[in-house]
Amino acid sequence: MGAPHALSNPPKVALIGGGFIGPVHAEALRRIGVQVAGLLDISPEKAKPLADRLGIPKIYNTLDELLADPSVGAVHLASPNNIHFEHAKKALQAGKHVLCEKPLAISSKETAELVKLAASKPNLAAGVNYNLRFYPLCQEMHTRVARGDLGRILSVSGSYTQDWLLLEDDYNWRVDPDGHTNLRAIADIGTHWMDLAQFVTGRHIESVNADLATFHPHRNKPIGGAETYTSPTAVKKATEPVKIVTEDYGAVMMHLSDGARGLFHVMQMHGGRKNRLYLEVCGTEGSMVWDSEAPELLWLGRRGAANQVLNRDPSLLSAEAGEFSHYPGGHAEGFPDAFKQLDLAFYSFIASGCKGKANFPTFADGDREVRICEAIADSAKKRQWVNVGA
């Protein structure tokens, strides 16, 4: 079993972006002994209350000021998607390690450039925050597939569903088009599902056939903006109607490497589902199911024997997965712990001098996800199978 611990002398971090996910990064970093030294947000006025709440000592006025800070060794990007490319590129060029929220960038042209840049700087860590890999039972699924417990992998299926955009009055910057694929549900939560499916199975998505739907052709945009996951009972702001072209729903059939097949759907208007990822992997020797709304349980299916439910307990997990489980069985580990484990893998890699194989999602993984999204958008438009670009 692993155990909670703080790293010795890790680099200090500058955080870009507040919103919903920035504070999650700050909390996870603090848990492993990494200091968040400064914050850059839309404006110093917006950054100050968050910095005060999180105990971040410094506020930056510009990206250049942040990157010129010699005390900062790493940058976490929790900024809007359309500026990930610029921020990641400049941070690497400034000699900073980079952990970027997904998507890595808007287009594969941009992600390819970032992959090339990261490869040219082998002493810098460059990762993408696909944190769902780091639930202990997802690591257990990966280990079981890799050692052959399920035999030959036949299929992977599932869904990722939420309800925070169910109403016409539900609005967030994520519903705005990006000017490239204009994907939303697929790019936002679908990429998490696809990354996890590929990580667990060890297979890559090679071609896709997609169907997309926008159920609210117009939404009511609050004048002055809206926060992610605003309560339905929150005081309503004055609004203006905005045409919506990004999808509320997407369904994708997939061909994966080694002959495996796949199918998943995403939905951000699924009443009652707050944030549920469901993943099922089937092989010639059995199957496994994991549900993020019951993250402590792994269902194991067999034809010629009794099915089982494995509780998350490091004493029952493989040695590999047990290292990502820091608490005994019955002491639940969830979303914040997955962030912590990704950060621990990232900064442990940095502590090693960035030697060996990275044990976290890299820029290459981020590039692959963007290429899959481009194929999905193309498939939905053409209504046919499309190969994922190399």
Short mmCIF file of C-alpha atoms in Angstrom, two decimals:
data_model
loop_
_atom_site.label_atom_id
_atom_site.label_comp_id
_atom_site.label_asym_id
_atom_site.label_seq_id
_atom_site.Cartn_x
_atom_site.Cartn_y
_atom_site.Cartn_z
CA MET A 1 0.00 0.00 0.00
CA GLY A 2 1.12 3.51 -0.70
CA ALA A 3 0.76 6.13 2.01
CA PRO A 4 0.24 9.91 2.08
CA HIS A 5 3.52 11.72 1.92
CA ALA A 6 5.02 15.06 0.97
CA LEU A 7 7.77 15.41 -1.60
CA SER A 8 11.19 16.69 -0.67
CA ASN A 9 12.16 20.03 -2.24
CA PRO A 10 9.78 20.03 -5.25
CA PRO A 11 9.69 23.06 -7.58
CA LYS A 12 7.33 25.88 -6.73
CA VAL A 13 4.29 26.24 -8.94
CA ALA A 14 2.51 29.13 -10.60
CA LEU A 15 -1.17 28.51 -11.25
CA ILE A 16 -2.89 30.06 -14.26
CA GLY A 17 -6.67 30.24 -13.95
CA GLY A 18 -9.11 30.14 -11.07
CA GLY A 19 -12.64 29.10 -11.93
CA PHE A 20 -13.75 25.64 -10.84
CA ILE A 21 -10.64 23.59 -11.48
CA GLY A 22 -7.81 25.94 -10.47
CA PRO A 23 -8.47 25.58 -6.73
CA VAL A 24 -8.60 21.80 -7.14
CA HIS A 25 -5.04 21.93 -8.49
CA ALA A 26 -3.94 24.15 -5.61
CA GLU A 27 -5.42 21.83 -2.99
CA ALA A 28 -3.90 18.69 -4.53
CA LEU A 29 -0.47 20.29 -4.75
CA ARG A 30 -0.57 21.39 -1.13
CA ARG A 31 -1.36 17.83 -0.06
CA ILE A 32 1.93 16.56 -1.49
CA GLY A 33 4.06 19.43 -0.26
CA VAL A 34 4.22 21.50 -3.45
CA GLN A 35 3.89 25.23 -2.87
CA VAL A 36 1.70 27.30 -5.16
CA ALA A 37 3.77 30.48 -5.20
CA GLY A 38 1.61 32.65 -7.41
CA LEU A 39 -1.64 33.00 -9.35
CA LEU A 40 -2.47 34.56 -12.71
CA ASP A 41 -6.13 35.09 -13.56
CA ILE A 42 -8.14 37.31 -15.89
CA SER A 43 -7.29 40.32 -13.75
CA PRO A 44 -5.49 41.00 -10.45
CA GLU A 45 -8.83 42.09 -9.01
CA LYS A 46 -10.37 38.71 -9.76
CA ALA A 47 -7.27 36.82 -8.63
CA LYS A 48 -6.93 38.46 -5.20
CA PRO A 49 -9.98 36.93 -3.42
CA LEU A 50 -9.03 33.46 -4.67
CA ALA A 51 -5.37 33.91 -3.74
CA ASP A 52 -6.40 35.03 -0.26
CA ARG A 53 -8.75 32.06 0.13
CA LEU A 54 -6.14 29.55 -1.03
CA GLY A 55 -3.18 31.12 0.76
CA ILE A 56 -1.32 31.91 -2.46
CA PRO A 57 1.17 34.69 -1.62
CA LYS A 58 1.64 36.34 -5.02
CA ILE A 59 -0.56 37.62 -7.84
CA TYR A 60 0.87 38.09 -11.33
CA ASN A 61 -0.30 40.84 -13.65
CA THR A 62 0.83 39.19 -16.90
CA LEU A 63 2.05 35.88 -18.28
CA ASP A 64 5.46 37.41 -18.97
CA GLU A 65 5.77 38.46 -15.34
CA LEU A 66 4.93 34.92 -14.22
CA LEU A 67 7.40 33.28 -16.59
CA ALA A 68 10.16 35.67 -15.55
CA ASP A 69 9.82 34.65 -11.88
CA PRO A 70 12.98 32.63 -11.11
CA SER A 71 11.39 31.05 -8.03
CA VAL A 72 8.80 29.22 -10.16
CA GLY A 73 9.82 25.88 -11.64
CA ALA A 74 6.47 24.61 -12.90
CA VAL A 75 3.22 25.99 -14.28
CA HIS A 76 -0.26 24.48 -13.98
CA LEU A 77 -2.64 25.63 -16.72
CA ALA A 78 -6.27 25.84 -15.66
CA SER A 79 -7.05 28.61 -18.11
CA PRO A 80 -9.71 28.54 -20.88
CA ASN A 81 -9.04 26.03 -23.66
CA ASN A 82 -8.27 28.56 -26.40
CA ILE A 83 -5.17 29.87 -24.62
CA HIS A 84 -3.65 26.53 -23.55
CA PHE A 85 -1.39 26.47 -26.61
CA GLU A 86 0.10 29.90 -26.05
CA HIS A 87 0.57 29.37 -22.33
CA ALA A 88 2.06 25.86 -22.64
CA LYS A 89 4.42 26.90 -25.43
CA LYS A 90 5.72 29.97 -23.65
CA ALA A 91 6.08 28.13 -20.33
CA LEU A 92 8.18 25.36 -21.91
CA GLN A 93 10.28 27.92 -23.77
CA ALA A 94 10.87 29.66 -20.44
CA GLY A 95 12.21 26.42 -18.96
CA LYS A 96 9.19 25.58 -16.78
CA HIS A 97 7.62 22.15 -16.29
CA VAL A 98 4.01 22.22 -17.52
CA LEU A 99 0.87 20.40 -16.40
CA CYS A 100 -2.02 21.47 -18.63
CA GLU A 101 -5.73 20.94 -18.26
CA LYS A 102 -7.35 19.17 -21.18
CA PRO A 103 -7.59 19.77 -24.05
CA LEU A 104 -3.90 20.38 -24.58
CA ALA A 105 -4.83 22.80 -27.39
CA ILE A 106 -7.62 23.47 -29.87
CA SER A 107 -6.17 21.77 -32.97
CA SER A 108 -3.77 18.94 -33.79
CA LYS A 109 -1.58 21.48 -35.57
CA GLU A 110 -1.06 23.16 -32.20
CA THR A 111 -0.72 19.93 -30.21
CA ALA A 112 1.81 18.54 -32.69
CA GLU A 113 3.92 21.65 -32.20
CA LEU A 114 3.73 21.25 -28.43
CA VAL A 115 4.69 17.56 -28.61
CA LYS A 116 7.72 18.47 -30.72
CA LEU A 117 8.67 21.28 -28.35
CA ALA A 118 8.35 19.03 -25.29
CA ALA A 119 10.51 16.36 -26.95
CA SER A 120 13.20 18.97 -27.55
CA LYS A 121 13.32 19.65 -23.81
CA PRO A 122 13.84 16.23 -22.20
CA ASN A 123 14.68 17.77 -18.82
CA LEU A 124 11.18 19.27 -18.55
CA ALA A 125 8.03 17.36 -17.63
CA ALA A 126 5.03 18.03 -19.87
CA GLY A 127 1.71 16.49 -18.84
CA VAL A 128 -2.03 16.73 -19.40
CA ASN A 129 -4.51 16.47 -16.53
CA TYR A 130 -6.42 13.29 -17.37
CA ASN A 131 -6.79 12.63 -13.67
CA LEU A 132 -9.38 9.84 -13.88
CA ARG A 133 -6.62 7.33 -14.62
CA PHE A 134 -5.51 7.79 -11.04
CA TYR A 135 -8.49 6.33 -9.23
CA PRO A 136 -7.00 3.18 -7.63
CA LEU A 137 -9.52 0.84 -9.24
CA CYS A 138 -8.81 2.30 -12.70
CA GLN A 139 -5.16 1.47 -12.10
CA GLU A 140 -6.28 -2.02 -11.05
CA MET A 141 -8.24 -2.45 -14.28
CA HIS A 142 -5.17 -1.40 -16.28
CA THR A 143 -2.99 -3.92 -14.42
CA ARG A 144 -5.47 -6.78 -14.86
CA VAL A 145 -5.77 -6.17 -18.60
CA ALA A 146 -1.98 -5.89 -19.01
CA ARG A 147 -1.30 -9.19 -17.26
CA GLY A 148 -3.95 -11.00 -19.32
CA ASP A 149 -6.69 -11.60 -16.74
CA LEU A 150 -9.40 -10.76 -19.29
CA GLY A 151 -7.78 -12.64 -22.17
CA ARG A 152 -8.07 -10.95 -25.55
CA ILE A 153 -9.89 -7.63 -25.27
CA LEU A 154 -13.08 -7.69 -27.35
CA SER A 155 -14.81 -4.43 -26.51
CA VAL A 156 -14.91 -1.35 -24.33
CA SER A 157 -18.10 0.62 -23.77
CA GLY A 158 -19.71 3.12 -21.47
CA SER A 159 -20.73 6.72 -20.98
CA TYR A 160 -20.01 10.01 -19.28
CA THR A 161 -23.13 11.88 -18.20
CA GLN A 162 -23.89 15.13 -16.34
CA ASP A 163 -26.90 17.38 -15.82
CA TRP A 164 -25.39 20.82 -15.20
CA LEU A 165 -26.44 22.06 -18.66
CA LEU A 166 -29.95 20.60 -18.60
CA LEU A 167 -31.83 23.90 -18.66
CA GLU A 168 -31.96 26.67 -21.25
CA ASP A 169 -30.80 29.06 -18.54
CA ASP A 170 -27.71 26.92 -17.86
CA TYR A 171 -24.76 28.68 -19.46
CA ASN A 172 -20.98 28.50 -19.26
CA TRP A 173 -18.09 29.47 -21.52
CA ARG A 174 -17.77 25.81 -22.48
CA VAL A 175 -20.92 26.03 -24.62
CA ASP A 176 -19.19 28.57 -26.88
CA PRO A 177 -17.63 27.25 -30.11
CA ASP A 178 -13.84 27.00 -30.27
CA GLY A 179 -13.67 27.85 -33.97
CA HIS A 180 -12.15 24.47 -34.87
CA THR A 181 -14.07 21.27 -34.08
CA ASN A 182 -16.68 23.19 -32.05
CA LEU A 183 -17.08 20.12 -29.86
CA ARG A 184 -18.19 20.57 -26.28
CA ALA A 185 -19.52 17.44 -24.51
CA ILE A 186 -17.12 15.21 -26.44
CA ALA A 187 -14.14 17.54 -25.90
CA ASP A 188 -14.97 18.31 -22.28
CA ILE A 189 -15.96 14.97 -20.74
CA GLY A 190 -15.71 12.58 -23.69
CA THR A 191 -11.94 13.02 -23.83
CA HIS A 192 -11.72 11.89 -20.21
CA TRP A 193 -13.68 8.75 -21.08
CA MET A 194 -11.58 8.03 -24.18
CA ASP A 195 -8.30 8.56 -22.34
CA LEU A 196 -9.40 6.21 -19.56
CA ALA A 197 -10.64 3.58 -22.02
CA GLN A 198 -7.35 3.61 -23.90
CA PHE A 199 -5.30 3.58 -20.68
CA VAL A 200 -7.23 0.66 -19.19
CA THR A 201 -7.26 -1.46 -22.33
CA GLY A 202 -3.83 -0.54 -23.68
CA ARG A 203 -5.49 -0.06 -27.10
CA HIS A 204 -5.63 3.09 -29.20
CA ILE A 205 -8.76 4.40 -30.92
CA GLU A 206 -8.07 4.13 -34.66
CA SER A 207 -11.36 5.08 -36.33
CA VAL A 208 -14.72 6.52 -35.27
CA ASN A 209 -18.32 6.87 -36.38
CA ALA A 210 -20.10 9.64 -34.49
CA ASP A 211 -23.53 11.17 -34.01
CA LEU A 212 -23.92 14.55 -32.28
CA ALA A 213 -26.99 16.47 -31.13
CA THR A 214 -27.72 19.93 -29.77
CA PHE A 215 -31.00 19.87 -27.86
CA HIS A 216 -31.06 23.55 -26.89
CA PRO A 217 -30.53 25.51 -30.13
CA HIS A 218 -30.50 28.67 -27.99
CA ARG A 219 -29.43 29.27 -24.40
CA ASN A 220 -29.87 32.29 -22.16
CA LYS A 221 -26.45 33.77 -21.48
CA PRO A 222 -26.11 35.72 -18.21
CA ILE A 223 -24.90 39.24 -18.88
CA GLY A 224 -21.55 39.45 -17.12
CA GLY A 225 -20.83 35.70 -17.31
CA ALA A 226 -21.64 32.58 -15.29
CA GLU A 227 -19.64 30.22 -13.10
CA THR A 228 -19.24 26.50 -13.76
CA TYR A 229 -21.70 24.32 -11.80
CA THR A 230 -23.91 27.23 -10.70
CA SER A 231 -26.77 26.03 -8.50
CA PRO A 232 -30.23 26.00 -10.14
CA THR A 233 -31.44 27.96 -7.11
CA ALA A 234 -28.84 30.72 -7.50
CA VAL A 235 -30.06 34.27 -8.01
CA LYS A 236 -30.72 34.72 -11.71
CA LYS A 237 -28.88 37.39 -13.68
CA ALA A 238 -30.24 39.30 -16.65
CA THR A 239 -29.70 37.23 -19.79
CA GLU A 240 -29.52 37.44 -23.54
CA PRO A 241 -30.35 34.60 -25.98
CA VAL A 242 -27.37 33.02 -27.73
CA LYS A 243 -27.38 30.51 -30.57
CA ILE A 244 -25.72 27.21 -29.61
CA VAL A 245 -23.74 25.11 -32.10
CA THR A 246 -21.82 22.89 -29.66
CA GLU A 247 -23.29 19.49 -28.83
CA ASP A 248 -25.23 18.51 -25.72
CA TYR A 249 -25.00 14.82 -26.66
CA GLY A 250 -22.60 12.63 -28.58
CA ALA A 251 -22.46 8.92 -29.36
CA VAL A 252 -19.36 7.31 -30.89
CA MET A 253 -18.66 3.85 -32.27
CA MET A 254 -14.96 3.01 -32.35
CA HIS A 255 -12.46 0.60 -33.82
CA LEU A 256 -9.45 0.17 -31.56
CA SER A 257 -6.07 -1.45 -32.15
CA ASP A 258 -5.76 -5.25 -31.99
CA GLY A 259 -9.28 -5.66 -33.35
CA ALA A 260 -11.14 -4.38 -30.30
CA ARG A 261 -14.44 -2.56 -30.72
CA GLY A 262 -15.94 0.27 -28.68
CA LEU A 263 -18.99 2.40 -28.07
CA PHE A 264 -19.70 5.31 -25.73
CA HIS A 265 -21.99 8.27 -25.32
CA VAL A 266 -21.73 11.57 -23.49
CA MET A 267 -24.58 13.79 -22.30
CA GLN A 268 -24.62 17.06 -20.35
CA MET A 269 -28.43 17.16 -20.05
CA HIS A 270 -28.93 13.88 -18.17
CA GLY A 271 -31.09 14.83 -15.18
CA GLY A 272 -29.74 13.51 -11.90
CA ARG A 273 -26.34 12.48 -13.19
CA LYS A 274 -23.98 15.00 -11.62
CA ASN A 275 -20.72 13.60 -12.94
CA ARG A 276 -20.87 9.91 -13.84
CA LEU A 277 -18.30 8.04 -15.91
CA TYR A 278 -19.20 4.40 -16.63
CA LEU A 279 -16.64 2.05 -18.19
CA GLU A 280 -17.04 -1.63 -19.12
CA VAL A 281 -14.25 -3.75 -20.59
CA CYS A 282 -15.00 -7.20 -22.05
CA GLY A 283 -12.50 -9.91 -22.94
CA THR A 284 -12.49 -13.59 -23.81
CA GLU A 285 -11.91 -14.51 -20.15
CA GLY A 286 -14.25 -12.07 -18.43
CA SER A 287 -15.24 -8.45 -17.98
CA MET A 288 -14.88 -5.50 -15.60
CA VAL A 289 -17.11 -2.51 -14.82
CA TRP A 290 -16.25 0.71 -12.99
CA ASP A 291 -18.64 3.56 -12.18
CA SER A 292 -17.22 6.89 -10.98
CA GLU A 293 -20.30 7.46 -8.80
CA ALA A 294 -19.34 4.29 -6.91
CA PRO A 295 -15.54 4.61 -7.24
CA GLU A 296 -14.73 2.18 -4.44
CA LEU A 297 -16.27 -0.80 -6.26
CA LEU A 298 -15.05 -2.84 -9.24
CA TRP A 299 -17.42 -5.41 -10.73
CA LEU A 300 -15.72 -8.54 -12.09
CA GLY A 301 -17.73 -10.75 -14.44
CA ARG A 302 -17.11 -14.38 -15.37
CA ARG A 303 -19.04 -16.92 -17.40
CA GLY A 304 -18.01 -20.11 -15.65
CA ALA A 305 -17.70 -18.76 -12.12
CA ALA A 306 -19.49 -16.45 -9.73
CA ASN A 307 -19.29 -12.75 -10.45
CA GLN A 308 -17.51 -10.65 -7.84
CA VAL A 309 -17.43 -7.11 -6.50
CA LEU A 310 -13.99 -5.94 -5.42
CA ASN A 311 -13.86 -3.18 -2.82
CA ARG A 312 -11.06 -0.69 -3.14
CA ASP A 313 -8.63 -1.96 -0.52
CA PRO A 314 -4.87 -1.78 -1.08
CA SER A 315 -4.42 -5.14 0.61
CA LEU A 316 -6.59 -6.69 -2.12
CA LEU A 317 -5.23 -4.79 -5.11
CA SER A 318 -2.27 -5.61 -7.30
CA ALA A 319 1.03 -4.19 -6.07
CA GLU A 320 1.02 -1.70 -8.97
CA ALA A 321 -2.46 -0.35 -8.23
CA GLY A 322 -1.90 -0.47 -4.48
CA GLU A 323 0.74 2.25 -4.79
CA PHE A 324 -2.04 4.62 -5.91
CA SER A 325 -4.23 3.79 -2.90
CA HIS A 326 -3.10 5.67 0.21
CA TYR A 327 -5.83 4.70 2.67
CA PRO A 328 -7.13 1.36 3.96
CA GLY A 329 -10.33 -0.15 2.64
CA GLY A 330 -13.46 1.64 3.83
CA HIS A 331 -11.69 5.02 3.87
CA ALA A 332 -12.97 6.38 0.58
CA GLU A 333 -10.63 7.81 -2.04
CA GLY A 334 -12.21 9.91 -4.78
CA PHE A 335 -11.93 12.90 -7.10
CA PRO A 336 -9.49 15.03 -5.03
CA ASP A 337 -7.31 11.96 -4.45
CA ALA A 338 -7.08 11.27 -8.18
CA PHE A 339 -5.71 14.80 -8.64
CA LYS A 340 -3.26 14.24 -5.82
CA GLN A 341 -2.03 10.96 -7.34
CA LEU A 342 -1.51 12.51 -10.78
CA ASP A 343 0.45 15.36 -9.23
CA LEU A 344 2.49 12.90 -7.18
CA ALA A 345 3.38 10.97 -10.34
CA PHE A 346 4.24 14.19 -12.17
CA TYR A 347 6.48 15.66 -9.48
CA SER A 348 8.10 12.32 -8.68
CA PHE A 349 9.10 12.18 -12.35
CA ILE A 350 10.60 15.65 -12.02
CA ALA A 351 12.46 14.53 -8.87
CA SER A 352 13.98 11.67 -10.87
CA GLY A 353 15.47 14.17 -13.31
CA CYS A 354 12.74 13.34 -15.87
CA LYS A 355 14.39 9.97 -16.51
CA GLY A 356 12.59 6.85 -17.67
CA LYS A 357 9.00 6.53 -18.83
CA ALA A 358 6.52 9.12 -17.61
CA ASN A 359 3.83 7.60 -15.38
CA PHE A 360 1.25 10.27 -16.22
CA PRO A 361 -0.61 11.47 -19.33
CA THR A 362 1.91 13.27 -21.54
CA PHE A 363 1.60 15.86 -24.29
CA ALA A 364 1.57 12.92 -26.73
CA ASP A 365 -1.59 11.63 -25.01
CA GLY A 366 -3.09 15.12 -25.21
CA ASP A 367 -2.25 15.28 -28.91
CA ARG A 368 -3.93 11.91 -29.53
CA GLU A 369 -7.13 13.05 -27.83
CA VAL A 370 -7.33 16.18 -29.99
CA ARG A 371 -6.83 14.08 -33.13
CA ILE A 372 -9.64 11.76 -32.06
CA CYS A 373 -11.88 14.79 -31.51
CA GLU A 374 -11.09 16.06 -34.99
CA ALA A 375 -12.02 12.67 -36.44
CA ILE A 376 -15.27 12.63 -34.41
CA ALA A 377 -16.24 16.10 -35.65
CA ASP A 378 -15.45 15.08 -39.23
CA SER A 379 -17.39 11.83 -38.86
CA ALA A 380 -20.48 13.54 -37.49
CA LYS A 381 -20.40 16.03 -40.35
CA LYS A 382 -19.91 13.39 -43.06
CA ARG A 383 -22.06 10.75 -41.31
CA GLN A 384 -19.47 8.05 -41.94
CA TRP A 385 -16.47 6.25 -40.46
CA VAL A 386 -13.32 8.40 -40.24
CA ASN A 387 -9.78 7.32 -39.40
CA VAL A 388 -7.96 9.09 -36.58
CA GLY A 389 -5.06 11.12 -37.93
CA ALA A 390 -1.54 9.95 -37.16
#
